[in-house]
Short mmCIF file of C-alpha atoms in Angstrom, two decimals:
data_model
loop_
_atom_site.label_atom_id
_atom_site.label_comp_id
_atom_site.label_asym_id
_atom_site.label_seq_id
_atom_site.Cartn_x
_atom_site.Cartn_y
_atom_site.Cartn_z
CA MET A 11 84.61 56.52 168.02
CA PRO A 12 86.19 54.16 165.87
CA LYS A 13 85.40 51.06 165.21
CA LEU A 14 86.49 48.71 167.42
CA ASN A 15 87.32 44.78 166.59
CA SER A 16 86.63 41.78 168.26
CA LEU A 17 89.85 41.61 170.09
CA GLU A 18 89.68 45.77 171.29
CA ARG A 19 86.23 44.99 171.98
CA ILE A 20 86.89 42.34 175.09
CA LEU A 21 90.37 43.98 176.57
CA ALA A 22 87.64 46.95 176.27
CA LEU A 23 85.06 45.24 178.95
CA LEU A 24 88.79 44.02 181.30
CA ASP A 25 89.12 47.45 180.82
CA VAL A 26 86.22 49.16 182.87
CA PHE A 27 87.19 47.01 186.21
CA ALA A 28 88.01 49.98 188.53
CA GLU A 29 88.96 50.52 192.27
CA ASP A 30 85.51 52.49 192.44
CA HIS A 31 84.05 49.74 190.34
CA LEU A 32 84.88 46.36 191.04
CA GLU A 33 81.80 44.71 189.85
CA TRP A 34 79.45 44.97 187.35
CA THR A 35 76.05 43.86 186.38
CA PRO A 36 75.69 42.44 183.04
CA ASP A 37 72.55 45.22 182.71
CA GLU A 38 75.58 48.18 183.65
CA LEU A 39 78.37 46.75 180.79
CA MET A 40 75.58 47.20 177.67
CA GLU A 41 74.99 50.34 179.23
CA ALA A 42 78.86 51.41 179.73
CA LEU A 43 80.37 49.74 176.28
CA GLY A 44 77.24 49.68 174.24
CA TYR A 45 77.55 46.14 173.52
CA SER A 46 74.49 43.78 172.78
CA ARG A 47 73.47 41.35 174.96
CA PRO A 48 74.44 38.22 172.77
CA THR A 49 77.53 40.35 172.16
CA LEU A 50 78.19 40.61 175.71
CA TYR A 51 77.69 37.41 176.80
CA ARG A 52 79.98 35.62 174.25
CA TYR A 53 82.72 38.02 175.33
CA LEU A 54 82.12 37.31 178.69
CA LYS A 55 81.79 33.50 177.89
CA ILE A 56 85.66 33.46 176.66
CA LEU A 57 86.43 35.87 179.79
CA LYS A 58 85.20 33.22 182.03
CA GLU A 59 86.39 30.83 180.85
CA ALA A 60 90.11 31.42 180.25
CA GLY A 61 90.35 32.55 184.32
CA PHE A 62 89.94 36.75 183.39
CA VAL A 63 86.50 36.95 184.82
CA THR A 64 83.91 34.92 187.32
CA SER A 65 80.89 35.31 188.55
CA MET A 66 79.86 35.94 191.16
CA PRO A 67 76.80 35.13 193.67
CA SER A 68 74.85 38.90 193.53
CA GLY A 69 74.65 38.12 189.16
CA GLY A 70 77.32 40.65 188.46
CA PHE A 71 81.43 39.92 187.61
CA ALA A 72 84.47 40.52 188.66
CA LEU A 73 88.61 39.68 187.80
CA GLY A 74 89.29 36.18 188.14
CA PRO A 75 92.29 33.77 189.13
CA ARG A 76 93.83 35.00 186.00
CA VAL A 77 94.95 37.88 186.62
CA VAL A 78 97.21 36.75 189.83
CA GLU A 79 98.29 34.14 187.71
CA LEU A 80 99.25 36.68 185.46
CA ASP A 81 100.94 38.70 188.27
CA PHE A 82 102.95 36.01 189.96
CA LEU A 83 104.25 35.13 186.77
CA MET A 84 105.08 38.96 186.18
CA ARG A 85 107.40 39.47 188.86
CA LYS A 86 109.83 36.19 188.57
CA SER A 87 110.04 37.47 184.81
CA ASP A 88 109.97 41.36 184.46
CA THR A 89 113.96 42.63 184.48
CA LEU A 90 112.64 45.77 185.42
CA LEU A 91 111.90 44.44 188.93
CA LEU A 92 114.47 42.15 189.00
CA TYR A 93 117.80 45.31 188.82
CA ALA A 94 115.79 47.29 190.67
CA LYS A 95 114.84 45.58 193.97
CA PRO A 96 118.97 45.34 195.10
CA HIS A 97 118.59 49.52 195.34
CA MET A 98 115.31 49.20 196.88
CA GLU A 99 116.44 46.97 199.61
CA ALA A 100 120.01 48.79 200.52
CA PHE A 101 117.42 52.00 200.51
CA ALA A 102 115.70 50.92 202.80
CA ALA A 103 117.80 49.05 205.05
CA THR A 104 119.56 52.51 205.06
CA TRP A 105 116.90 55.26 205.62
CA PRO A 106 113.21 54.92 207.41
CA CYS A 107 111.78 54.99 203.86
CA ALA A 108 109.87 53.24 201.11
CA ALA A 109 111.31 52.42 198.00
CA LEU A 110 108.87 52.44 195.49
CA LEU A 111 109.44 50.86 191.93
CA VAL A 112 106.65 52.77 189.68
CA ARG A 113 105.46 51.67 185.77
CA TRP A 114 104.94 54.21 183.00
CA TYR A 115 102.73 52.96 180.29
CA GLY A 116 99.96 54.35 178.52
CA ASN A 117 99.36 57.35 180.55
CA LYS A 118 99.02 55.76 183.39
CA LEU A 119 101.52 55.25 186.30
CA LEU A 120 101.55 51.67 188.24
CA VAL A 121 103.46 51.01 191.32
CA VAL A 122 104.52 47.17 190.67
CA ALA A 123 106.97 46.94 193.73
CA SER A 124 108.18 47.97 197.21
CA GLU A 125 110.47 47.52 200.32
CA THR A 126 110.25 49.24 203.35
CA GLN A 127 111.82 48.26 206.79
CA THR A 128 109.77 51.06 208.23
CA PRO A 129 105.68 49.79 208.88
CA ASP A 130 104.75 53.09 210.15
CA LEU A 131 104.98 54.60 206.91
CA GLU A 132 102.05 54.78 205.44
CA ASN A 133 101.91 54.30 201.47
CA ASP A 134 98.18 55.45 200.13
CA TYR A 135 99.62 53.56 196.83
CA PRO A 136 100.98 50.20 197.68
CA ARG A 137 101.44 47.14 194.63
CA GLY A 138 98.89 47.93 191.92
CA ARG A 139 96.92 51.11 192.64
CA PRO A 140 97.19 53.45 189.90
CA LEU A 141 98.79 56.96 190.60
CA PRO A 142 97.84 60.38 189.17
CA LEU A 143 99.76 61.91 186.76
CA SER A 144 99.45 65.45 188.14
CA ARG A 145 100.65 65.08 191.57
CA GLY A 146 103.51 63.39 193.13
CA ALA A 147 107.34 63.54 192.55
CA ILE A 148 107.01 59.81 190.48
CA SER A 149 104.93 61.96 188.68
CA ARG A 150 106.64 65.27 187.90
CA ALA A 151 109.89 62.85 187.42
CA ILE A 152 108.05 61.02 184.49
CA MET A 153 107.04 64.48 182.68
CA SER A 154 110.59 66.22 183.26
CA VAL A 155 112.03 63.94 181.03
CA LEU A 156 109.11 63.38 177.84
CA ASN A 157 109.03 65.86 174.94
CA LYS A 158 106.51 68.43 174.06
CA ARG A 159 104.79 66.95 171.82
CA LYS A 160 103.37 63.89 174.80
CA LEU A 161 103.85 66.97 177.77
CA GLU A 162 101.23 69.56 176.58
CA PRO A 163 98.35 67.08 176.67
CA ILE A 164 99.29 66.46 180.00
CA ILE A 165 99.79 69.88 181.09
CA GLU A 166 96.67 71.03 179.54
CA ALA A 167 94.46 68.15 180.47
CA ASN A 168 95.84 68.99 184.24
CA ARG A 169 96.07 72.40 184.48
CA ALA A 170 94.68 73.56 187.49
CA GLU A 171 96.25 70.72 189.42
CA LEU A 172 99.98 71.34 188.08
CA ALA A 173 98.69 75.12 189.16
CA ALA A 174 97.32 73.77 193.12
CA VAL A 175 100.21 71.91 193.67
CA GLY A 176 102.75 74.81 192.56
CA LEU A 177 103.80 73.73 189.46
CA GLY A 178 103.14 76.26 187.57
CA SER A 179 100.24 78.80 186.44
CA ASP A 180 100.83 78.38 182.76
CA THR A 181 101.85 75.79 180.08
CA ASN A 182 105.27 77.88 180.06
CA ALA A 183 105.96 78.05 183.74
CA VAL A 184 105.53 73.58 184.35
CA LEU A 185 107.59 73.44 181.29
CA SER A 186 110.60 76.02 182.74
CA GLU A 187 109.89 73.83 186.46
CA LEU A 188 110.14 70.08 184.47
CA ARG A 189 113.45 71.41 183.03
CA ARG A 190 114.45 72.38 186.39
CA ILE A 191 113.60 68.80 187.59
CA ARG A 192 115.35 67.38 184.63
CA ARG A 193 117.82 69.19 185.23
CA ARG A 194 119.07 67.85 188.84
CA GLY A 195 117.70 64.56 187.95
CA TYR A 196 115.14 63.58 190.66
CA ALA A 197 112.27 65.19 191.28
CA VAL A 198 110.83 66.25 195.19
CA ALA A 199 107.29 66.15 196.33
CA VAL A 200 106.01 66.68 200.01
CA ASP A 201 102.69 66.20 201.38
CA GLU A 202 101.31 65.18 197.69
CA LEU A 203 100.18 61.95 197.42
CA THR A 204 100.49 61.01 201.04
CA LYS A 205 100.08 63.42 204.33
CA GLY A 206 102.87 63.58 206.16
CA VAL A 207 105.35 61.92 203.39
CA THR A 208 108.15 63.42 200.70
CA GLY A 209 108.62 61.91 197.51
CA ILE A 210 111.85 61.32 195.31
CA ALA A 211 112.17 60.05 192.67
CA SER A 212 114.10 59.62 188.91
CA PRO A 213 112.97 58.49 185.82
CA ILE A 214 114.30 55.31 184.50
CA PHE A 215 114.93 54.13 180.88
CA ASP A 216 115.19 50.57 178.44
CA GLY A 217 117.85 52.06 175.89
CA GLY A 218 114.81 54.90 174.65
CA LYS A 219 114.06 58.20 175.25
CA THR A 220 111.22 57.59 176.85
CA PRO A 221 110.77 56.37 180.34
CA ILE A 222 109.21 53.48 181.07
CA GLY A 223 108.98 54.37 184.83
CA THR A 224 110.43 55.63 188.19
CA PHE A 225 112.26 54.67 191.35
CA CYS A 226 111.57 56.39 194.15
CA ILE A 227 111.85 56.98 197.44
CA THR A 228 108.81 58.08 199.92
CA ILE A 229 110.08 59.58 203.56
CA ALA A 230 108.16 60.98 206.93
CA ASP A 231 108.06 64.76 206.33
CA GLU A 232 110.06 65.23 209.86
CA SER A 233 113.34 62.63 208.93
CA ALA A 234 113.60 65.09 205.40
CA ALA A 235 115.88 67.78 206.47
CA PRO A 236 117.30 69.38 203.07
CA ASP A 237 120.25 67.55 203.51
CA VAL A 238 118.60 64.63 203.83
CA VAL A 239 116.43 65.01 201.02
CA GLU A 240 119.38 65.99 198.69
CA ARG A 241 121.55 63.26 199.80
CA ILE A 242 118.63 60.77 199.10
CA GLY A 243 117.81 62.35 195.42
CA GLU A 244 121.56 61.66 194.16
CA ARG A 245 121.69 57.93 195.47
CA VAL A 246 117.57 57.86 194.01
CA ARG A 247 119.22 59.56 190.88
CA GLU A 248 122.07 57.52 190.75
CA ALA A 249 119.91 53.73 191.13
CA ALA A 250 117.79 54.56 187.69
CA ALA A 251 120.88 55.21 185.72
CA ASP A 252 122.22 52.11 186.89
CA ILE A 253 119.15 50.56 186.31
CA SER A 254 118.74 52.46 182.68
CA THR A 255 121.86 51.34 181.79
CA ARG A 256 121.63 47.54 182.80
CA LEU A 257 118.18 47.22 180.62
CA ALA A 258 119.43 49.38 177.69
CA ALA A 259 122.08 46.28 177.67
CA ASP A 260 119.10 44.30 177.26
CA ARG A 261 117.93 45.75 174.75
CA ARG A 262 120.91 45.86 172.67
CA ALA A 263 121.79 42.44 173.00
CA ALA A 264 118.47 41.99 171.64
CA ASP A 265 118.73 43.66 168.89
CA SER A 266 121.98 42.53 167.96
CA GLU A 267 120.60 38.67 168.29
CA SER A 268 118.11 39.72 166.32
CA SER A 269 119.85 41.45 163.01
#
């Protein structure tokens, strides 16, 4: 393990919070992170005063209100969300579906916005819940446009699950299927993340070669006839391309101003 500086150690403390472990005692934190008690309490004091963690009546710690405040600010400032919102609203008004906007960062996929006029359409991944890297149209859309250096470790780490969902039993088979998805411009997955739901997703770029997220539509399986999926897929691809074009223009403008 490389030696971490103080900032990295504080961030590592925040990173332990997860859906299956929402509250941590000091003893659990020391065991998980290897920090001494004085170091841990110093970091907790910094985070608590800034509002990033809060102490609980049980004696443990949970995430604090500053996280909610930052989430509000992100919704107001995120150009990806601003450019995607009209497309999401248009899809929700046209089909009995849910429109999802997903961010790709590090090795995580995270829903950052959704729009639906079909409340009965179940979605197991609301805003803020990470998505798996090895299942679903969203994951497949991202993987289809990654370069081989970034893609091969993901394939190796998820080989069994990729084979289970029919993507391929070896690396070459997976790569071949992903090339087919890349040529088509959108990925389709049935019943992989939420039972009874078909996902259709296309990658979003901001002027770089690595995707920053996806635009995705989920629709009930009984409504997902092949011709409907194809029509939605083409529209999803067009929406993702429009969002990408706008983000790339912003980047060029920013680069021009700084040069």
